[in-house]
XYZ file of C-alpha atoms in Angstrom:
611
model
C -22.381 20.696 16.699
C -19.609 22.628 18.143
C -15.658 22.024 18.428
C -15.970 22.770 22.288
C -18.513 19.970 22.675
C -17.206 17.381 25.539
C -16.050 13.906 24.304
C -19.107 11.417 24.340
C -18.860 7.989 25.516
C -17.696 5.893 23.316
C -20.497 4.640 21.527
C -21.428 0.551 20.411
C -22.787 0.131 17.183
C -23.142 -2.805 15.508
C -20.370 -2.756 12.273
C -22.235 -3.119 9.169
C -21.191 -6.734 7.068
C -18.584 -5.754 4.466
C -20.028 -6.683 0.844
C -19.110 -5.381 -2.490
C -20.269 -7.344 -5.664
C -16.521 -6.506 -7.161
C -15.509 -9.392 -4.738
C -12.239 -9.173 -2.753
C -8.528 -8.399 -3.412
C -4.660 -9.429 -1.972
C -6.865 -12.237 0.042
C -5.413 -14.615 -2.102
C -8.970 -15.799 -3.513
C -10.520 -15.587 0.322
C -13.747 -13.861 0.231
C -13.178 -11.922 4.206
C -16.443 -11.329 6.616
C -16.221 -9.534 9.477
C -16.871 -12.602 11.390
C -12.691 -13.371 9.577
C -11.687 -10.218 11.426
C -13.469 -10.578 15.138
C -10.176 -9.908 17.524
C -8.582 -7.250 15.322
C -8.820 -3.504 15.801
C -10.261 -2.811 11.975
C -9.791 0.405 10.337
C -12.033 0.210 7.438
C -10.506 2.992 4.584
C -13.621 4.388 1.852
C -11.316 5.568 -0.687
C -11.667 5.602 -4.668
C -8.538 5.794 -7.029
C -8.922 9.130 -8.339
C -8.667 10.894 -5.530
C -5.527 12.494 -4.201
C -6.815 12.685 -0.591
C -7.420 9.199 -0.636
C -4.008 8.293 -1.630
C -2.620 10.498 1.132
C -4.922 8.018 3.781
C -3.600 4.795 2.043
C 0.249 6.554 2.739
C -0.356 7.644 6.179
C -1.902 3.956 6.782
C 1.348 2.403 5.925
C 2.897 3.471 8.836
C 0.281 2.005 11.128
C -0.003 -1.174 9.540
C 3.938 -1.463 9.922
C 3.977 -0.122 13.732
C 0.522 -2.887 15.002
C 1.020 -5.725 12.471
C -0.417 -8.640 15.253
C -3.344 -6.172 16.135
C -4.676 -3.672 13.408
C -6.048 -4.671 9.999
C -6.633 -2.088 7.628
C -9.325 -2.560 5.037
C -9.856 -0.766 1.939
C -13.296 -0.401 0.629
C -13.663 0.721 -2.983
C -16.082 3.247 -3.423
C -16.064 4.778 -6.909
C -16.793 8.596 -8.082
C -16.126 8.417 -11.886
C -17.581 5.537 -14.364
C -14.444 3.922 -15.051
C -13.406 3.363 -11.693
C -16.474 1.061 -11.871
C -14.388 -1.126 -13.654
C -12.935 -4.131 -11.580
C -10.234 -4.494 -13.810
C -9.449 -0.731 -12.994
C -9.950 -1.240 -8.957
C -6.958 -4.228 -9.839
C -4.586 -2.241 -11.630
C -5.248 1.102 -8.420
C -4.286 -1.234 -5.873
C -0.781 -2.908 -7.396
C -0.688 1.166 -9.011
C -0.372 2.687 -5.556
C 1.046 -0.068 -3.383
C -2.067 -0.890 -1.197
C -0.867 -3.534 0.847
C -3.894 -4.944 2.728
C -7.755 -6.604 1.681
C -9.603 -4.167 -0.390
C -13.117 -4.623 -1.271
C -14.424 -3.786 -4.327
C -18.157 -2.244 -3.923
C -18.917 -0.970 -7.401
C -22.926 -0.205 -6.516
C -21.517 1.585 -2.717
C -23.547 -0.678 -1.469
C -20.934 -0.798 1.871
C -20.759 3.047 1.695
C -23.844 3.494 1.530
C -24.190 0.517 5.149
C -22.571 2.859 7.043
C -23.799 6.328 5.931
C -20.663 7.546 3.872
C -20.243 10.671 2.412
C -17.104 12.102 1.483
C -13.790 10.302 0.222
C -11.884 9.454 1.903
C -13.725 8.330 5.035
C -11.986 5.877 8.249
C -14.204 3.849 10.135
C -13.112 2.132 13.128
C -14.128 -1.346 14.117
C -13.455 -2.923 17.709
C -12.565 -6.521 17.820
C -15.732 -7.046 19.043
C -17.121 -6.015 16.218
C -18.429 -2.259 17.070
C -18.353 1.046 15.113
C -16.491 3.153 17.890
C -15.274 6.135 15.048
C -15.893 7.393 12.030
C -13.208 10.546 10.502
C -14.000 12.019 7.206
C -10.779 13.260 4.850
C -7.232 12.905 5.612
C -4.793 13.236 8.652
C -6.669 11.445 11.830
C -4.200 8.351 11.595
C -2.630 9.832 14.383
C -6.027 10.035 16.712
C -6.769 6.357 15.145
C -3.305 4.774 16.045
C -3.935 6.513 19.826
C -7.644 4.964 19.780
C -6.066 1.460 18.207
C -3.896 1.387 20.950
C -6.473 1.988 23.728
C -8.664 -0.763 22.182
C -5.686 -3.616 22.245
C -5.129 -2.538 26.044
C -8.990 -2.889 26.756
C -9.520 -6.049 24.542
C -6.019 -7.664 25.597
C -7.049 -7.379 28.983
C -10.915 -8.737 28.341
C -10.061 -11.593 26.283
C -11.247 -10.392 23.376
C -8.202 -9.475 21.305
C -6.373 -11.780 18.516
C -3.247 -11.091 18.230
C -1.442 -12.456 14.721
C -0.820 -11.956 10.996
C -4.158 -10.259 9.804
C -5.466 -11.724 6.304
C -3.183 -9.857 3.696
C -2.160 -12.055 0.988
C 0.631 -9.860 -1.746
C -0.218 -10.646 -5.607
C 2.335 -12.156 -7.824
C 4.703 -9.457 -9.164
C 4.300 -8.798 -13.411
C 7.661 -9.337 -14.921
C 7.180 -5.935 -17.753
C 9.675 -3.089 -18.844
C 7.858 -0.542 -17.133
C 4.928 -0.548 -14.293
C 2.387 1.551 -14.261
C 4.497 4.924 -16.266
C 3.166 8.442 -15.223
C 5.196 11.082 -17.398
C 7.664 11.048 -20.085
C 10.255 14.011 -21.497
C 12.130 13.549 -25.126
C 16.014 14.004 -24.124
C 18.044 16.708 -25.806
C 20.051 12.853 -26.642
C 16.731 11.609 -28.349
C 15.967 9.230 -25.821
C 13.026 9.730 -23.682
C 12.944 9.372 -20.067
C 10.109 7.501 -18.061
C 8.783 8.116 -15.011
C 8.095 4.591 -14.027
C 5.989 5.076 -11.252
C 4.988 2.217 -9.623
C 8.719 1.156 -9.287
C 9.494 4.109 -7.523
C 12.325 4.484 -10.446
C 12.950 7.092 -13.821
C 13.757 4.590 -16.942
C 15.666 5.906 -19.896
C 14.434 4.436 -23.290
C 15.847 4.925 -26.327
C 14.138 6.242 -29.388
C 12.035 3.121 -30.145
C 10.502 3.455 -26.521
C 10.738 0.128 -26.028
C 14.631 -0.536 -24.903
C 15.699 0.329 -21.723
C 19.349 2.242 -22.028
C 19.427 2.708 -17.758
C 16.981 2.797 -15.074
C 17.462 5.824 -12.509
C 17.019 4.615 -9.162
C 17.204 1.333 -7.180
C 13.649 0.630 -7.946
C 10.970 -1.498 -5.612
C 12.396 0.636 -2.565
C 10.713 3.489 -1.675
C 12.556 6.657 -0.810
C 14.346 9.677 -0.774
C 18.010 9.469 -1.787
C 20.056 12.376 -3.538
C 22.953 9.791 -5.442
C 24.318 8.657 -8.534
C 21.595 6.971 -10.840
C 22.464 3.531 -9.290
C 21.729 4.631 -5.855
C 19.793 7.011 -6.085
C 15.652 6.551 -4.652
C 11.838 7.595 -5.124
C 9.109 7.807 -4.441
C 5.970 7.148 -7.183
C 7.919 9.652 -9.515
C 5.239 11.459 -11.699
C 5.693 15.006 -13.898
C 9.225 15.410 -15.818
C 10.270 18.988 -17.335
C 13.489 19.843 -19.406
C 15.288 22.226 -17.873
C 17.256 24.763 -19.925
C 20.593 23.280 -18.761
C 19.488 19.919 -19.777
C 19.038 18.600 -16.835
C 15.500 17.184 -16.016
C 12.873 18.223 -13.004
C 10.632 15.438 -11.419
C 7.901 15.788 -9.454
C 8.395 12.999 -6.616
C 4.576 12.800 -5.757
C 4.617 10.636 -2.581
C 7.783 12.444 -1.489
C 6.032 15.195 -1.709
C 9.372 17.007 -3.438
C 10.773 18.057 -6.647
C 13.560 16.765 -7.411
C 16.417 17.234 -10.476
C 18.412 14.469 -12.527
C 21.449 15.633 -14.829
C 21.308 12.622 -17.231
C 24.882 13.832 -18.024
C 26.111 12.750 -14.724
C 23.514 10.581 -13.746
C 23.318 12.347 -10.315
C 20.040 13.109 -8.548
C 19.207 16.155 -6.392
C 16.365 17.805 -4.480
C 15.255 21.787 -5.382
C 12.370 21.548 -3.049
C 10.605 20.085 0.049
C 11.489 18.871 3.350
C 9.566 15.185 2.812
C 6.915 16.375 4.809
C 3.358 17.185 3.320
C 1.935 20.813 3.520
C -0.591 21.355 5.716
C -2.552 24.437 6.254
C -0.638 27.136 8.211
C 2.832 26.237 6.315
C 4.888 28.577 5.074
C 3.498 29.034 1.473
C 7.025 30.661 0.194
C 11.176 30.622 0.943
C 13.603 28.608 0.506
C 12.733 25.688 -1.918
C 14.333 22.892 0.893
C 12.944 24.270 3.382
C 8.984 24.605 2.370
C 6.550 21.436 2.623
C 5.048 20.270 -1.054
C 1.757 18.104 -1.260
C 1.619 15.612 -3.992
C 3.469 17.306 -6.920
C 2.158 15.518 -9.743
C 3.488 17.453 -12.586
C 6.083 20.154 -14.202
C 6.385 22.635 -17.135
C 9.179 24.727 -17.552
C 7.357 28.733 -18.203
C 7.966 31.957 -18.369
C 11.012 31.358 -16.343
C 10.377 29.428 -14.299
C 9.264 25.858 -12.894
C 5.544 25.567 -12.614
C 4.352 22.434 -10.217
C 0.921 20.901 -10.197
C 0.364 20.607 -6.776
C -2.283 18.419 -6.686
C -2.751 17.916 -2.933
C -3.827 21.060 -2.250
C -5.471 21.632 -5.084
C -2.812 24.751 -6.095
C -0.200 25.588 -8.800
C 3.303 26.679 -7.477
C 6.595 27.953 -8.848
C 9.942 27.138 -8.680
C 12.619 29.826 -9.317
C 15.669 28.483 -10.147
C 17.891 31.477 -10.106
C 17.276 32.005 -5.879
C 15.880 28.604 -5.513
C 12.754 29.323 -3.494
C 9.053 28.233 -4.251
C 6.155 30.159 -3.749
C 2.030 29.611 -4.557
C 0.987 30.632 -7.958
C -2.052 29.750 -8.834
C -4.930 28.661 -5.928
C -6.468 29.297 -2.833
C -6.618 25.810 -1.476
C -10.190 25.530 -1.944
C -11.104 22.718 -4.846
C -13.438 23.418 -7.420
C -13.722 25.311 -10.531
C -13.387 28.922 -10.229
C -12.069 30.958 -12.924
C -10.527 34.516 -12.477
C -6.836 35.994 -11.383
C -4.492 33.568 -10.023
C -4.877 33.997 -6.150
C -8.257 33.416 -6.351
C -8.701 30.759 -9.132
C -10.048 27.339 -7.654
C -8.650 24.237 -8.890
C -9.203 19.834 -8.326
C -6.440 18.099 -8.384
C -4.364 19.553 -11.491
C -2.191 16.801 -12.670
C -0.815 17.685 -15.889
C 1.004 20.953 -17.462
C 2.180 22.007 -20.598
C 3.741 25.302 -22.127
C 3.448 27.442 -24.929
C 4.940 31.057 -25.275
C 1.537 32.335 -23.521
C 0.021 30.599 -22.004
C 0.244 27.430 -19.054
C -2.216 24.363 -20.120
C -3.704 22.420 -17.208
C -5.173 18.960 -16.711
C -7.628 20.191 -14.185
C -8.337 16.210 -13.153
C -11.131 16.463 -10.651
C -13.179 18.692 -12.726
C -12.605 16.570 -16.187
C -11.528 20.493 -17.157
C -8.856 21.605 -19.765
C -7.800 25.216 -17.900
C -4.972 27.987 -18.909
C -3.274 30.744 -17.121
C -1.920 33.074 -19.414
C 0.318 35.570 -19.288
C -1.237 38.237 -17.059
C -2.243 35.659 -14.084
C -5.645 35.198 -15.048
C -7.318 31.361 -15.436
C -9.311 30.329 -17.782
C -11.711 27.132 -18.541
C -11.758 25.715 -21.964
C -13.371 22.434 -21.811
C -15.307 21.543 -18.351
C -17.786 22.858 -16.025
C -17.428 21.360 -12.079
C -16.716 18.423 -10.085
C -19.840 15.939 -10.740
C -19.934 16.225 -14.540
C -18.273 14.049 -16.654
C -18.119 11.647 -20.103
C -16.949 11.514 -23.672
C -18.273 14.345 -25.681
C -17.229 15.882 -28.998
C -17.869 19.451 -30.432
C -17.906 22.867 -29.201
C -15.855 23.520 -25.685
C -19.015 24.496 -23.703
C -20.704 21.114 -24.330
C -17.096 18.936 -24.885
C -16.911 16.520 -21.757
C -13.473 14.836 -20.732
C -13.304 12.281 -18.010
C -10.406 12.781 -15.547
C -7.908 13.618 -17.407
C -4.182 13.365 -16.297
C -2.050 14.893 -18.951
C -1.716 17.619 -21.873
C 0.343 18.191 -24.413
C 0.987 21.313 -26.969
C 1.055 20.655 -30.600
C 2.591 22.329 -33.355
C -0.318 24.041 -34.436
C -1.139 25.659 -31.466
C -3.967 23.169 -30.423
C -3.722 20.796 -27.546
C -3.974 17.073 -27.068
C -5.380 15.764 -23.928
C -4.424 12.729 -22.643
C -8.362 11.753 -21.654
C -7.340 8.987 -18.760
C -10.386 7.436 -17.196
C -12.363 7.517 -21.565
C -8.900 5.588 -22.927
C -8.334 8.101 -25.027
C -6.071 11.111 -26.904
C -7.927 14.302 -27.694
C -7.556 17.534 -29.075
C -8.528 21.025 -28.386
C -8.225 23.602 -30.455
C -8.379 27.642 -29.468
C -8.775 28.754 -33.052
C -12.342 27.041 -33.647
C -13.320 26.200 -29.965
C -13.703 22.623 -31.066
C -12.979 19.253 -28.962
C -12.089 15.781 -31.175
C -11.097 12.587 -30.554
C -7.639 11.890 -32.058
C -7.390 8.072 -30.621
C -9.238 5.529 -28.842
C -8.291 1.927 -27.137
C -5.827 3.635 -24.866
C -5.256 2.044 -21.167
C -5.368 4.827 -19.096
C -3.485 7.664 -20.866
C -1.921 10.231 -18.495
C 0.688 11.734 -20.780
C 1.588 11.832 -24.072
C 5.144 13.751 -25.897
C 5.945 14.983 -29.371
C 8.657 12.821 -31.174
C 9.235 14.136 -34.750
C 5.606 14.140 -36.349
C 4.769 11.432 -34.059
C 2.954 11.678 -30.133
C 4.311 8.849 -27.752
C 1.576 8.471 -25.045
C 2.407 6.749 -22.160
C -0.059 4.275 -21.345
C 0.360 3.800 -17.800
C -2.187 0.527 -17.715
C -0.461 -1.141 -20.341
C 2.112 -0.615 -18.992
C 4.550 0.687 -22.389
C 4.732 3.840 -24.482
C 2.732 3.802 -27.506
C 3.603 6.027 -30.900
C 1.305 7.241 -33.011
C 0.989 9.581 -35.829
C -0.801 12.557 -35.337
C -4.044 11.740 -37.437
C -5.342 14.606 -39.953
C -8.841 13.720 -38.895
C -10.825 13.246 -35.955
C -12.063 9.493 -35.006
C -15.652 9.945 -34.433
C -16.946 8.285 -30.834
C -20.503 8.248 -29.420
C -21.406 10.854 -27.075
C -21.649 9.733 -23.327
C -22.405 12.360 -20.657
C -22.389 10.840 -16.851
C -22.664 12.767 -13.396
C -20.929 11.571 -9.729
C -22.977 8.688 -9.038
C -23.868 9.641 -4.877
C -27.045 8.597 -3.544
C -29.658 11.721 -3.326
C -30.394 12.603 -0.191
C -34.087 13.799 0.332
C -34.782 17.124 2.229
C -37.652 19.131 3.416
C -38.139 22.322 1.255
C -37.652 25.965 3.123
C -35.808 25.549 6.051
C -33.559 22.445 7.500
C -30.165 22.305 9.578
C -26.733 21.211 8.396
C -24.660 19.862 11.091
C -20.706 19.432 10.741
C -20.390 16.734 13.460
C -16.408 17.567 14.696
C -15.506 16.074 18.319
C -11.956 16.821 18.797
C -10.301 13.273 19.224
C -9.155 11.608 22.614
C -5.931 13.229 23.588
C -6.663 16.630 21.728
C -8.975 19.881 22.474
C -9.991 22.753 19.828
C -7.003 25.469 19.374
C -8.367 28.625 19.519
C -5.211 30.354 20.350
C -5.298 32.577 17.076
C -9.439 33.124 17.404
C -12.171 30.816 16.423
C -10.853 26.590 15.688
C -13.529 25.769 12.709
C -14.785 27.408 9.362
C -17.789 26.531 7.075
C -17.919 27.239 3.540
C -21.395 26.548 1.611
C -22.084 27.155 -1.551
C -24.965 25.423 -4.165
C -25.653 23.901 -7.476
C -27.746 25.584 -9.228
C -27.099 28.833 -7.060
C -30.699 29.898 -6.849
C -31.337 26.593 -4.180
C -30.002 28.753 -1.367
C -32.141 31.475 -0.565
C -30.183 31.801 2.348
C -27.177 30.106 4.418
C -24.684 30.476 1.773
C -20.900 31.396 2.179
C -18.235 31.386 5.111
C -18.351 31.070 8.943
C -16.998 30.288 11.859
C -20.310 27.995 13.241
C -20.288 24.077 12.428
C -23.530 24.606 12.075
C -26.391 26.673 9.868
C -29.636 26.729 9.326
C -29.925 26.634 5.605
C -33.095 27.894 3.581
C -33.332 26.348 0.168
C -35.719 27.600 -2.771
C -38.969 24.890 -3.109
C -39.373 25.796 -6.414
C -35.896 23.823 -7.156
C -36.661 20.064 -7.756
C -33.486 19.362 -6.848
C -29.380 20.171 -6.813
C -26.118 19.858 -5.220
C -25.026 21.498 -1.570
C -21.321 22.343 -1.641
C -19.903 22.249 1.847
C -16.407 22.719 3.287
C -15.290 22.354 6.981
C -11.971 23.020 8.434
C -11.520 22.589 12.288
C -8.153 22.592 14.000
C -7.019 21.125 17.432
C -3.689 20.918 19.085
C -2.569 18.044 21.538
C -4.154 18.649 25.342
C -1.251 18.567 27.244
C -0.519 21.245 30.117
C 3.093 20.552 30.347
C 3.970 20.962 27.002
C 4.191 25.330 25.837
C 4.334 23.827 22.190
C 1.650 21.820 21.899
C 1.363 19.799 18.534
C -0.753 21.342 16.010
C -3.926 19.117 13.782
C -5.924 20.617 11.015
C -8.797 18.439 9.617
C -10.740 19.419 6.671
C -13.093 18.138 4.480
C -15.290 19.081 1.085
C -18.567 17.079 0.902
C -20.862 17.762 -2.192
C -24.153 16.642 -1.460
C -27.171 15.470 -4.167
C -30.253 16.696 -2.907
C -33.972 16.148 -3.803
C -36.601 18.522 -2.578
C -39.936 16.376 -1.061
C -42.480 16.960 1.224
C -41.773 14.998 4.479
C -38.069 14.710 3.452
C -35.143 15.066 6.131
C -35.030 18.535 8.410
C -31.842 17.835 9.110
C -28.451 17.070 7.037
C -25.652 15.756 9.790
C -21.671 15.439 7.780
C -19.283 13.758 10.349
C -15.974 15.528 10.355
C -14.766 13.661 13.428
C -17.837 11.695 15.101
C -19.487 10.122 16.322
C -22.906 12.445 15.225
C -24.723 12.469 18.993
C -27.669 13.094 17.660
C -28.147 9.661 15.065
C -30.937 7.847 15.677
């Protein structure tokens, strides 16, 4: 399919019924159809907790939920990647976590996804009020071409009849009256008191030694936002990472303001070191000025080596922060999100979320991969405990069979080993470089993402219980049974030798492909096992390939990346506005006789060619 490709008709297709045995939440016990939502222009939002990308969607959705309250309803059906975000109780604790504010559905088998041919998280559908598929967007940043289709679709509707204006089903759960809500990070104060990132609350909470009572809370707290003030008036957004700064003074990595920010707990003042507020996209400046570069979903800090080192976990990249000229530059990453070891600028990362220094080397919570990486001191990255995106579980023993399952946070220890705060298995564990060996150090965790040294004790924050927890550091392992699980996607069944992958992108209403600097798209494919492709593998500027895959493989994995760009279509205007949208799919396959010659991924539909 190719980016020049005229705008179809808008197509009518029946919207699948929205079921999910998880049941329904913020209905206020109301079980929705889509026979509850006729008359409403319905974005339905595929999205599962773990992923960054989807958390960008649910932000960018906030803004067009407040802008059509009376004639858009947003939807959010969970679809999960990792075993624990089977959980229901899990799916509860993501949607208070991260401030979702309409119905979400919890579909624990896909069974939804799998209704209307999903994918890739995240994925937007669009529903008419008549109760029509009319567009379907893969990954994040078509809210703008949604909120122009939206718009269209009241105008038509309004004027048929068919539109409903009116408060749309949302129904807010009672708030939980605890200390902290949902905690990300933590930092021990030079003062002894450790300081909270209490995420949820949009707030940093200074406890004292005990971790329990609450000396001052940084931040006005249940207000999202962006202020540089004293600690009373100052604002965030979902604070996450904290690092102590040599001058005492603390930096915070303000995820969802997509900045990193600084608070001197002597004088209680906050300030920003870096980020405009807006979210990097591809083709920002990836160096200057710290205020005056774009940040994606900072998640995490370390002090190394100099200087401040940032997870940057929306785009999959490590950065710096240089504190004596006050610029930020890419460190680690191309981008590109996987596991790829080897120097820095070409190292592939998923969604690192937590950092921790020694003299030589940089730990990272590598979260998408389940991995425990390093760079050390030359540039080069390194994999200790992990081996890709779709592998996961709870595994003791040597690092090259150890398994972690989305971990968050890491933490060095005295000895020079490492303890993992092991999120999605509920649990603390330790690595150690001297024998290669992975243990369990604790179990009946909520949802670890962090965990700091006190004395000869670890606090670990335990964000779903919402309270620090101290323990001391045991001298033995706790033995666990080994569990091993892979990304639960449904297998999609291909012909063996030859068959066609098709990137469906249609550039949306309003907008045409911007090939002012050369070709608009780009297609990356790669394979698990490498032997399936005999040929079609690697980069190009066609949507679509012919791809040639080895019969004597039973079956595997097709890794595919697609980037198209398109600027607003608009003569008058020398300075048109700029759209990149890009998405990773990776795609079980099964090799059969008779299977599928063809393998369509909808970038930006709808696919002309479905049946």
């Amino acid at each position: 399919m190719n980016a020049a490709s005229p705008a179809p008709r808008r197509a009518r297709v029946r919207a699948p019924e929205l079921i999910g045995k998880g049941g329904w939440l913020n209905t206020g016990g109301k079980n929705l159809t889509l026979a509850d939502l006729r008359g409403k222009c319905v974005v339905v939002d595929f999205w599962t907790f773990c992923c960054v990308n989807c958390l960008h969607v649910i932000d960018e959705l906030r803004a067009l939920e407040r802008r059509h309250p009376d004639t858009v309803v947003v939807v959010g059906v969970h679809s999960p990647k990792f075993v624990h975000e089977a959980e229901h109780r899990a799916v509860v604790d993501a949607v208070e976590r991260y401030g979702v504010e309409h119905p979400v559905l919890d579909d624990p088998d896909l069974a939804t996804w799998k209704q209307y041919a999903v994918r890739a998280w995240p994925t937007l559908v669009v529903i008419d009020p008549e109760g029509y598929v009319v567009a379907q967007h893969a990954g994040e940043g078509h809210v703008h071409a949604i909120e122009r289709l939206v718009t269209e679709l009241a105008a038509e509707h309004g004027a048929k009849g068919t539109l409903r204006r009116g408060d749309g089903p949302y129904v807010a759960p009672e708030p939980e009256p605890t200390a902290l809500r949902f905690p990300g990070k933590a930092v021990l104060l030079p003062s002894g008191n450790l300081l909270v990132s209490d995420t949820t609350r949009h707030q940093l909470v200074e406890l004292a030694p005990d971790g329990e009572t609450v000396v001052r809370r940084i931040g006005q707290g249940d207000h999202r936002g962006a202020t540089d003030s004293t600690w009373v008036r100052s604002r965030f957004n979902e604070p996450q990472g904290l690092a102590l700064l040599p001058d005492g003074s603390v930096a915070v990595a303000d995820s969802v303001n997509h900045k990193l920010r600084r608070f001197d707990p002597e004088s209680g003042r906050t300030t920003t070191l870096a980020g405009t507020g807006e979210q990097w996209m591809r083709g920002d400046a990836t160096r200057g000025p710290g205020r005056e570069v774009n940040l994606s979903s900072p998640w995490d800090v370390a002090f190394w080596r100099g200087k401040v080192w940032i997870a940057m976990a929306g785009v999959h990249q490590l950065w710096t922060y240089d504190l004596q000229d006050g610029t930020v530059a890419v460190a680690a990453g191309t981008t590109d999100e996987g596991l790829v070891d080897g120097p820095a600028a070409e190292a592939w990362f998923a969604q690192p979320s937590g950092l921790a220094a020694t003299a030589d080397r940089l730990w990272v919570a590598d979260s998408e991969t389940s991995a425990l990486r390093w760079v050390d001191a030359d540039g080069i990255v390194r994999t200790a405990v992990g081996t890709g995106l779709f592998d996961f579980g709870h595994r003791d023993g040597p690092a090259g069979q150890a398994l972690f399952q989305h971990p968050l946070g890491v933490t060095a220890l005295p000895d020079g080993s490492v303890a993992v705060s092991d999120t999605y298995n509920h649990a603390l564990r330790r690595y150690d470089p001297a024998t290669g060996e992975v243990t369990t150090l604790a179990t009946d965790l909520r949802e670890p993402s962090d965990a700091v040294l006190a004395g000869e004790d670890i606090v670990v924050v335990e964000s779903a219980r919402h309270r620090l927890t101290r323990l001391r550091l045991p001298e033995e392992a706790v033995r666990v049974e080994s569990v091993a699980h892979r990304t639960r996607r449904a297998v999609t069944e291909v012909a063996p030798g030859a068959f066609r992958l098709d990137v469906v992108f249609r550039a949306p209403a309003g907008q045409k492909p911007d090939t002012r600097y050369g070709p608009s798209t780009r297609l990356l494919v790669s394979a698990t096992p490498p032997g399936l492709l005999l040929r079609g593998e690697g980069a190009g500027t066609e949507l679509s390939r012919t791809l040639h895959l080895d019969p004597g493989i039973e079956q595997g994995v097709l890794h595919i990346s697609a980037t198209a760009a398109s600027c607003d279509d608009d003569p008058a205007n020398p300075c048109p506005a700029c759209h990149v949208h890009r998405q990773e799919w990776g795609v079980p396959v099964r090799l059969v006789e008779g299977g599928a010659d063809r393998l369509p991924l909808v970038l930006t539909g709808p696919d002309a060619q479905a049946p």
